[in-house]
PDB file of C-alpha atoms in Angstrom:
ATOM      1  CA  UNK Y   1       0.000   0.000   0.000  1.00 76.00           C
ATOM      2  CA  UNK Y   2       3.128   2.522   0.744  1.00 77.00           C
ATOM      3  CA  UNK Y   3       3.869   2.194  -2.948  1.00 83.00           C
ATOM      4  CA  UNK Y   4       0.440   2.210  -4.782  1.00 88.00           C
ATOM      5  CA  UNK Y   5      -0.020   5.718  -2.618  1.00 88.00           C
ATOM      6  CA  UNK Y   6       3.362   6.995  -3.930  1.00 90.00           C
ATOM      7  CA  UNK Y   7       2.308   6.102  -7.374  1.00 90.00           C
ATOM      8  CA  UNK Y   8      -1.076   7.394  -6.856  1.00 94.00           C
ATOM      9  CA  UNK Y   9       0.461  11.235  -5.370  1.00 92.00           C
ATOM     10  CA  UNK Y  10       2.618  11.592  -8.492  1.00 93.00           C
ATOM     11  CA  UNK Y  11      -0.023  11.360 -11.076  1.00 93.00           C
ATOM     12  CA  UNK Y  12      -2.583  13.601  -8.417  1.00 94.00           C
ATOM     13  CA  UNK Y  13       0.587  15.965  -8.165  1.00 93.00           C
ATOM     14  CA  UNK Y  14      -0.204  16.896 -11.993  1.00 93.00           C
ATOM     15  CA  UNK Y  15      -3.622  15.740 -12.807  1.00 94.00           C
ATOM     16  CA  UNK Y  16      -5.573  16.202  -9.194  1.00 93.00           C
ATOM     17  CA  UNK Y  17      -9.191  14.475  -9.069  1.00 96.00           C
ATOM     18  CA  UNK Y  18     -11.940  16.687  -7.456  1.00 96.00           C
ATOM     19  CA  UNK Y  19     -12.478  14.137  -4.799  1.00 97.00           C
ATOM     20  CA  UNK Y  20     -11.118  10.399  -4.157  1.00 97.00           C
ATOM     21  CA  UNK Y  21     -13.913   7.712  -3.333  1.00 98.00           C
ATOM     22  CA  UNK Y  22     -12.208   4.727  -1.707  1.00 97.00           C
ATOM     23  CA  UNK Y  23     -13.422   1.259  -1.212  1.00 96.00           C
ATOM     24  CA  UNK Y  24     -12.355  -1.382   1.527  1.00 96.00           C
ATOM     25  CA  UNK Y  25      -9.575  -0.223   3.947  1.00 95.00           C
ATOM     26  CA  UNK Y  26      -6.641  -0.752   1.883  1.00 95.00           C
ATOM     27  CA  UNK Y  27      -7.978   1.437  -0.717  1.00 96.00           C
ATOM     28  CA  UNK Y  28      -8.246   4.373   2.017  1.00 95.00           C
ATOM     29  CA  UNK Y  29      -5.456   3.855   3.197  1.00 94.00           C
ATOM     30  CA  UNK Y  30      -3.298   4.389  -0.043  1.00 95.00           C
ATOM     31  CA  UNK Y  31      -6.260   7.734  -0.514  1.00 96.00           C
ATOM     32  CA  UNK Y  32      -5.206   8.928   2.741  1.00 95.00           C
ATOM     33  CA  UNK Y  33      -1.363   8.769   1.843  1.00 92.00           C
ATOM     34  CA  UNK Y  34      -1.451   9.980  -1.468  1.00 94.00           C
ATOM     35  CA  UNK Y  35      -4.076  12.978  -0.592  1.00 93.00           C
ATOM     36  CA  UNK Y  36      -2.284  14.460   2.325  1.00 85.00           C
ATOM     37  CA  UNK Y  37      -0.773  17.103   1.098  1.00 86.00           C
ATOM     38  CA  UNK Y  38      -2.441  17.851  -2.017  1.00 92.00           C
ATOM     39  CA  UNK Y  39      -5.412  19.397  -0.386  1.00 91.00           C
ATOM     40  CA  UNK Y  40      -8.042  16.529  -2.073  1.00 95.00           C
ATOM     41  CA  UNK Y  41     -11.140  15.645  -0.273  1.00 96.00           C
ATOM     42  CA  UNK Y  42     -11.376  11.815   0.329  1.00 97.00           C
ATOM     43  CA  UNK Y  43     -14.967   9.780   0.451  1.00 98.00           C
ATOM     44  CA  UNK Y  44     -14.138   6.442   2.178  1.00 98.00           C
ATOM     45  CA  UNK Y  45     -16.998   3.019   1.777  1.00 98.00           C
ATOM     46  CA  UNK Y  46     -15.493   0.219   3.795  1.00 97.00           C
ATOM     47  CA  UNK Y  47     -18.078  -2.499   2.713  1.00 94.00           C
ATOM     48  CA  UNK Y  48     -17.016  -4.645   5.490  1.00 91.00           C
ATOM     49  CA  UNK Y  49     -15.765  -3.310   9.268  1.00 94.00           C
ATOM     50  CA  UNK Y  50     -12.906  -5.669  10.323  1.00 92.00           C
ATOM     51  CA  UNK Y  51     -15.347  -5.346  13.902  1.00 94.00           C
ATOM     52  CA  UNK Y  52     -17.784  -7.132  12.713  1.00 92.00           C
ATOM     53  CA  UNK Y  53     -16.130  -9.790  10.615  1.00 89.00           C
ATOM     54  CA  UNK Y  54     -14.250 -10.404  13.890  1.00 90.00           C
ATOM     55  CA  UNK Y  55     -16.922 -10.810  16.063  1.00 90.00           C
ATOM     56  CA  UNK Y  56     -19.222 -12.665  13.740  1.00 84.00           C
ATOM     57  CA  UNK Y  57     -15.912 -15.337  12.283  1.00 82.00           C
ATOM     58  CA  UNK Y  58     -13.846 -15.882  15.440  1.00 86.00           C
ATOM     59  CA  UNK Y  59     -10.867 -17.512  15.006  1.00 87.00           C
ATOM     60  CA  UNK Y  60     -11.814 -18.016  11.278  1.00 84.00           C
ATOM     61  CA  UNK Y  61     -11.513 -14.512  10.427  1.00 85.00           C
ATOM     62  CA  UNK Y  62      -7.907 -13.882   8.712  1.00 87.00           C
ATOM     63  CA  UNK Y  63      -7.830  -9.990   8.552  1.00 90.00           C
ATOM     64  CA  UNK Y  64      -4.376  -8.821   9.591  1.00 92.00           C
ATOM     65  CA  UNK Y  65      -4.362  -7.252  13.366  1.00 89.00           C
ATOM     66  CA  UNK Y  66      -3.273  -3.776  12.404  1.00 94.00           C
ATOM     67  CA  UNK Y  67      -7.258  -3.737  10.246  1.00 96.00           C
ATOM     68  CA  UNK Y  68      -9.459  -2.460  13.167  1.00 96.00           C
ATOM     69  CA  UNK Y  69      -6.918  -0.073  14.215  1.00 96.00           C
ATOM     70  CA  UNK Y  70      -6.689   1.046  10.826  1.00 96.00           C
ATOM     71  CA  UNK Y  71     -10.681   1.261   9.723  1.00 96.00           C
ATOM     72  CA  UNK Y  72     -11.196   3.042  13.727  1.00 97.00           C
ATOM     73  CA  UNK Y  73      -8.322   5.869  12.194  1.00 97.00           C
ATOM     74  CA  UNK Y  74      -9.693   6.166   8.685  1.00 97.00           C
ATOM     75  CA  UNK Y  75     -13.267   6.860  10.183  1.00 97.00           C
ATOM     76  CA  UNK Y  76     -12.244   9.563  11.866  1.00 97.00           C
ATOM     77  CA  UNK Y  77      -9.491  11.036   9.338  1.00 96.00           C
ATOM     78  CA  UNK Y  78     -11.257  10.709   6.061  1.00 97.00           C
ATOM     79  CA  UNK Y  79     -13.780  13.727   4.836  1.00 96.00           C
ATOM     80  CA  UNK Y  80     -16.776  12.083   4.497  1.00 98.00           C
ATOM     81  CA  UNK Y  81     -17.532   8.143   5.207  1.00 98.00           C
ATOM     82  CA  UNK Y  82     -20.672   6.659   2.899  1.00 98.00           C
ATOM     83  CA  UNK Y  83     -21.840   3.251   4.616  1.00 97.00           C
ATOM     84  CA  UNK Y  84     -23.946   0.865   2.798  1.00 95.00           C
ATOM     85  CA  UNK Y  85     -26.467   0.522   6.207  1.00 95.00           C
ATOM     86  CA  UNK Y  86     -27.208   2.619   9.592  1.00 96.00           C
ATOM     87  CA  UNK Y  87     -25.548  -0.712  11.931  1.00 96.00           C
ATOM     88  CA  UNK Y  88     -22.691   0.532  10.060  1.00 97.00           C
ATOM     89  CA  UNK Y  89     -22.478   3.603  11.069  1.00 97.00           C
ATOM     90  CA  UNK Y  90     -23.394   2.660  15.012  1.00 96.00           C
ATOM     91  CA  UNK Y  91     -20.105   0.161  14.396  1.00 97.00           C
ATOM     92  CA  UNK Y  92     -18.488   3.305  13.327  1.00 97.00           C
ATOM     93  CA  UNK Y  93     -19.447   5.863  16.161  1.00 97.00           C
ATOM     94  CA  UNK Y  94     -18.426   2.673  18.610  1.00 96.00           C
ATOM     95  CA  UNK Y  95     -15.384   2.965  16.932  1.00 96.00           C
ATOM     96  CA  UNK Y  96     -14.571   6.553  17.565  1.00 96.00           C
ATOM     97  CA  UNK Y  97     -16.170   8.536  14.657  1.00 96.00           C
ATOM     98  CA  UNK Y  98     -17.150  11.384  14.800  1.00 94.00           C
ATOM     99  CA  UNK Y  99     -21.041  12.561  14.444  1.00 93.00           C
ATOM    100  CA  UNK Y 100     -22.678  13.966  11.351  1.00 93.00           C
ATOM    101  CA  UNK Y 101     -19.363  12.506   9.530  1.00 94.00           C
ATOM    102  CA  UNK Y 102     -21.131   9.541   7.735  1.00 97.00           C
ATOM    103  CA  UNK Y 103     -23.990   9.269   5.065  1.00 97.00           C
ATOM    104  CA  UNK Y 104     -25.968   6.051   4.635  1.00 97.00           C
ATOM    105  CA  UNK Y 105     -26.252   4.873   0.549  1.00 96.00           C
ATOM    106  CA  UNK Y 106     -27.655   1.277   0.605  1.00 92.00           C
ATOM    107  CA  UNK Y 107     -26.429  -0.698  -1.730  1.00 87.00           C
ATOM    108  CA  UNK Y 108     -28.387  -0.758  -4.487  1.00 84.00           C
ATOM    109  CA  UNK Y 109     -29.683  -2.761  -8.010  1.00 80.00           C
ATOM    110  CA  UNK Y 110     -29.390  -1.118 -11.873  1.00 80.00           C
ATOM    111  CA  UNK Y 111     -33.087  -2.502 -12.348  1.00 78.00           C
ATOM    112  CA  UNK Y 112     -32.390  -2.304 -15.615  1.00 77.00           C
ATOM    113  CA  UNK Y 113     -30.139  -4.738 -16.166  1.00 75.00           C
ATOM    114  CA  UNK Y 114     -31.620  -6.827 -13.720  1.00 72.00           C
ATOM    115  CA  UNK Y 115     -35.345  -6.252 -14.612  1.00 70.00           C
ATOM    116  CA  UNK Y 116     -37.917  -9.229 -14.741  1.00 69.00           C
ATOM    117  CA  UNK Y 117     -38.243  -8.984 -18.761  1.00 71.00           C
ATOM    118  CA  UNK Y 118     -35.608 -10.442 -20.638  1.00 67.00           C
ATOM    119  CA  UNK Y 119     -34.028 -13.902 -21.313  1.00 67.00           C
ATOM    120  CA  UNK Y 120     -34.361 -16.973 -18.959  1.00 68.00           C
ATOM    121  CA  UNK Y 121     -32.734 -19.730 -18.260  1.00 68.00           C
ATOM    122  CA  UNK Y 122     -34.139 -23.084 -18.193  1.00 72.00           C
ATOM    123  CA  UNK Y 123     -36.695 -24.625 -15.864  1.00 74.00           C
ATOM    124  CA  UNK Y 124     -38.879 -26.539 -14.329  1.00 79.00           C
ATOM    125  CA  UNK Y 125     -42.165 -26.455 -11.855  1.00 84.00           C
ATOM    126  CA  UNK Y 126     -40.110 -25.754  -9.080  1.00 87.00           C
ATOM    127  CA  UNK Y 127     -39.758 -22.529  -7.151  1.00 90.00           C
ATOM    128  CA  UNK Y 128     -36.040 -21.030  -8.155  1.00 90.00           C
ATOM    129  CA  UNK Y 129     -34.052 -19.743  -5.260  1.00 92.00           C
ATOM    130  CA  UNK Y 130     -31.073 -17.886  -6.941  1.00 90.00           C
ATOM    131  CA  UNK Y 131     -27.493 -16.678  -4.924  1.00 92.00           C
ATOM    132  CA  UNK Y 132     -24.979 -14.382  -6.354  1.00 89.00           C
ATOM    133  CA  UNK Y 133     -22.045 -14.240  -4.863  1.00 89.00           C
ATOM    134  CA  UNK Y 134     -18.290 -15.328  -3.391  1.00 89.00           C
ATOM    135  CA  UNK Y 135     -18.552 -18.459  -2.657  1.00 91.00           C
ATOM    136  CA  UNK Y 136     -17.213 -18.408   0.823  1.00 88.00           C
ATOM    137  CA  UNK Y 137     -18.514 -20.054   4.134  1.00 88.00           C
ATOM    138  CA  UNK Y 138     -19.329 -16.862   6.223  1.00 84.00           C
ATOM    139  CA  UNK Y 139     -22.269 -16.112   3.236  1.00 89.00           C
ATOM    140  CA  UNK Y 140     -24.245 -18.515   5.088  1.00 92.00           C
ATOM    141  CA  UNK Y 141     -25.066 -20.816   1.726  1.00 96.00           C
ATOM    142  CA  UNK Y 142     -25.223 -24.204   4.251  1.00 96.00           C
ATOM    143  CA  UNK Y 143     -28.281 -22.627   5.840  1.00 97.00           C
ATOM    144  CA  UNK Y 144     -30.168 -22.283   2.743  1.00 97.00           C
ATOM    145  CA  UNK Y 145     -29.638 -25.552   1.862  1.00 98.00           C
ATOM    146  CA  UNK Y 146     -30.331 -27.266   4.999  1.00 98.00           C
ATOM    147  CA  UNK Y 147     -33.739 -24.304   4.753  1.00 97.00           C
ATOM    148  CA  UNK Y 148     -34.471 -26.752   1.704  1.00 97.00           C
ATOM    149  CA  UNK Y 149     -35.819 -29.447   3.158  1.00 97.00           C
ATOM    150  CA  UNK Y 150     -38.882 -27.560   4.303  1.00 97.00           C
ATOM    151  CA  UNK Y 151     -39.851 -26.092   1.276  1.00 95.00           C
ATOM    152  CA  UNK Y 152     -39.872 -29.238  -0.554  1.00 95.00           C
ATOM    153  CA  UNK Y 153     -40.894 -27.866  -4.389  1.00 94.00           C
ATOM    154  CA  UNK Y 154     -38.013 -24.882  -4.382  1.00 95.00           C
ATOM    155  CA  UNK Y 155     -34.624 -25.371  -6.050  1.00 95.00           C
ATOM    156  CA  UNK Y 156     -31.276 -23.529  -5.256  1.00 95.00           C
ATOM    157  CA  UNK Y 157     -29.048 -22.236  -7.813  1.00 93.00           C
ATOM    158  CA  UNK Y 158     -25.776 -21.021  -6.487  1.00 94.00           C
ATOM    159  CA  UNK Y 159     -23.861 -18.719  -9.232  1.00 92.00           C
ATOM    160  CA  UNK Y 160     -20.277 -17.581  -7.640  1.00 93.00           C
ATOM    161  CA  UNK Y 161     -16.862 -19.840  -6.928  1.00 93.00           C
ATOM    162  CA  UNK Y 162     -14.480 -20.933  -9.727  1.00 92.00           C
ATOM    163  CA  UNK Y 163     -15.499 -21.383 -13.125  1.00 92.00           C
ATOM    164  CA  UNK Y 164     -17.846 -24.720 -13.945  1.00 91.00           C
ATOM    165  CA  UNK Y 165     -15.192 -26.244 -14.885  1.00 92.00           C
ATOM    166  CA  UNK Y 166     -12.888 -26.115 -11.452  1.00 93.00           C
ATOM    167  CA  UNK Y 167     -16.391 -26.770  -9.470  1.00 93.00           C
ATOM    168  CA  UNK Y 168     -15.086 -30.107  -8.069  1.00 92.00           C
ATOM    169  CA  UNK Y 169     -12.160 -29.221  -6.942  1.00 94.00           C
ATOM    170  CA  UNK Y 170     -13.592 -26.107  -5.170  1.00 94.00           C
ATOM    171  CA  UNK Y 171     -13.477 -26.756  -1.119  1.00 95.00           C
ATOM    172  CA  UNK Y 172     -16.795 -24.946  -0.576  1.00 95.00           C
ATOM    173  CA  UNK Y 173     -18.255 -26.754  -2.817  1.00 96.00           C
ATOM    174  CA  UNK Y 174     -17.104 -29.458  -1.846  1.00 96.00           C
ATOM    175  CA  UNK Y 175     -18.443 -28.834   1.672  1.00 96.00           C
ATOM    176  CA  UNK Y 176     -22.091 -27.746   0.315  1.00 97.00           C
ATOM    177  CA  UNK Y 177     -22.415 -30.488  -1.603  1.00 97.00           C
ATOM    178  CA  UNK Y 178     -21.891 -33.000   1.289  1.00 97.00           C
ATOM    179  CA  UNK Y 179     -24.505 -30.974   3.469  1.00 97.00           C
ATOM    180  CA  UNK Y 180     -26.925 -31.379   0.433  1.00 97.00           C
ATOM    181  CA  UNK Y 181     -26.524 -35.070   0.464  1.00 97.00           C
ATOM    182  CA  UNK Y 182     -26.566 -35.201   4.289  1.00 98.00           C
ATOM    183  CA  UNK Y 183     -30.182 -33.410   4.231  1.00 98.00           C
ATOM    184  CA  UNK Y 184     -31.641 -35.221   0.764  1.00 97.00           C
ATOM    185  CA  UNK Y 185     -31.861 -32.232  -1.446  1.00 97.00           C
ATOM    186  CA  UNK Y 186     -28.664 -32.726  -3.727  1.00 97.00           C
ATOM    187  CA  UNK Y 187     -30.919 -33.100  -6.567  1.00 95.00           C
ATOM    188  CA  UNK Y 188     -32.185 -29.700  -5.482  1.00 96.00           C
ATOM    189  CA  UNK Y 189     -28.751 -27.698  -5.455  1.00 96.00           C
ATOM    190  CA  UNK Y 190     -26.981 -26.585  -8.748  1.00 94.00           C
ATOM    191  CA  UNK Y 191     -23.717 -24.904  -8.996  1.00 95.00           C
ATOM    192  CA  UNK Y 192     -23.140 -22.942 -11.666  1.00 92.00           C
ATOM    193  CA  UNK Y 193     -19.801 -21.802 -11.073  1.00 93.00           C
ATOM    194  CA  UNK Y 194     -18.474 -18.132 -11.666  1.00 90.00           C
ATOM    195  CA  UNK Y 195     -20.824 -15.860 -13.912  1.00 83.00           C
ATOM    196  CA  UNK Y 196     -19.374 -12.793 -15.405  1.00 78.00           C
ATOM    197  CA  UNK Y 197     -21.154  -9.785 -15.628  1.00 65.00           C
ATOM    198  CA  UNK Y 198     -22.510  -9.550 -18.952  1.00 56.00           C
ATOM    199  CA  UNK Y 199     -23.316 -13.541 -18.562  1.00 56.00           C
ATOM    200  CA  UNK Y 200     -25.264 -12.602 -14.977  1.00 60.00           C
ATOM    201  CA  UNK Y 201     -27.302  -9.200 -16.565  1.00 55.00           C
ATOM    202  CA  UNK Y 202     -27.723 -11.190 -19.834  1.00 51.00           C
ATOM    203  CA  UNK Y 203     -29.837 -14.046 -17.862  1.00 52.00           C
ATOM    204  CA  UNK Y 204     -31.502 -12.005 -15.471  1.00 50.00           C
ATOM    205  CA  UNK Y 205     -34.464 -13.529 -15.190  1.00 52.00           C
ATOM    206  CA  UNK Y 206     -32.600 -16.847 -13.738  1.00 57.00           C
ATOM    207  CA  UNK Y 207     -34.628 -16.669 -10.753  1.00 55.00           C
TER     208      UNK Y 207
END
């Protein structure tokens, strides 16, 4: 991060922005170093507080130590803090910010591109249940497969992880899969593997 801020003060030296929007930590914290002493405002969106990741994953969370201390500093350094909910920004006054210094944007959908008209993929009778995402154990996918087995007529479709191909390989899927089996709804679970964009907006109407 020293060095992407370094690079990132040089070219602001000669061609300034009119204000610096940084996402995740390690984003704001380059922002912070390269804006310093050029005088340009910085908007920081963490997406995730290292906090709550901590307190929710335990022992499984793997964000470096110096992250909390980090996030607390940014919150209370940066010009203007836009968090995607109002828990955030309680986190964030716990942490030390100070008032009137945050705006809440919720995250939002280009409805659009992810209208109900369009092309669809595929189906049957059943109810579609649809996830788009990492494909990463905190998202909580074992509990909507193990929610399967009372709604016996609804399928899941999990888009996210490595590309189709790499699917068995995958450790989380591997996991999934064997809770699937474990509850009786295997039959009921598809992976599709990663979906790029155009691929995901292109068959919005998966679900």
């Amino acid at each position: 991060m020293p060095d992407f801020g370094s690079h990132l003060a040089t070219q602001w030296a000669t061609e300034p922005p009119d204000v610096v929007h940084a996402h995740f930590w390690l984003s704001g914290l380059a922002a912070m170093a390269a804006a310093a002493h050029l005088d340009i405002p910085v908007v920081q969106t963490f997406h995730a507080l290292g906090t709550v990741k901590s307190r929710h994953r335990g022992p499984k969370d793997t964000s470096p130590p110096s992250r909390q201390t980090i996030e607390a500093a940014l919150a209370c350094e940066v010009d203007l803090v836009v968090a995607s909910s109002s828990h955030e920004v309680v986190e964030l006054r716990a942490m030390g910010m100070p008032t009137g210094r945050a705006v809440v944007v919720p995250s939002g959908v280009d409805g659009d591109a992810f209208g109900p008209e369009g092309p669809s993929a595929p189906r049957n009778e059943r109810a579609r249940i649809l996830s788009v995402g990492r494909l990463v154990e905190r998202k909580g996918l074992d509990t909507v497969i193990r929610a399967l087995v009372g709604v016996p007529d609804a399928e899941l479709l999990i888009a996210g992880g490595p590309p189709a191909s790499g699917l068995a390989e995958d450790p989380e899927v591997r996991r999934l899969t064997g809770i699937a089996r474990a509850h009786g709804v295997a039959d009921r679970v598809c992976f599709l593997g990663g979906v790029p964009g155009p691929r995901c907006t292109g068959r919005r109407t998966w679900s």
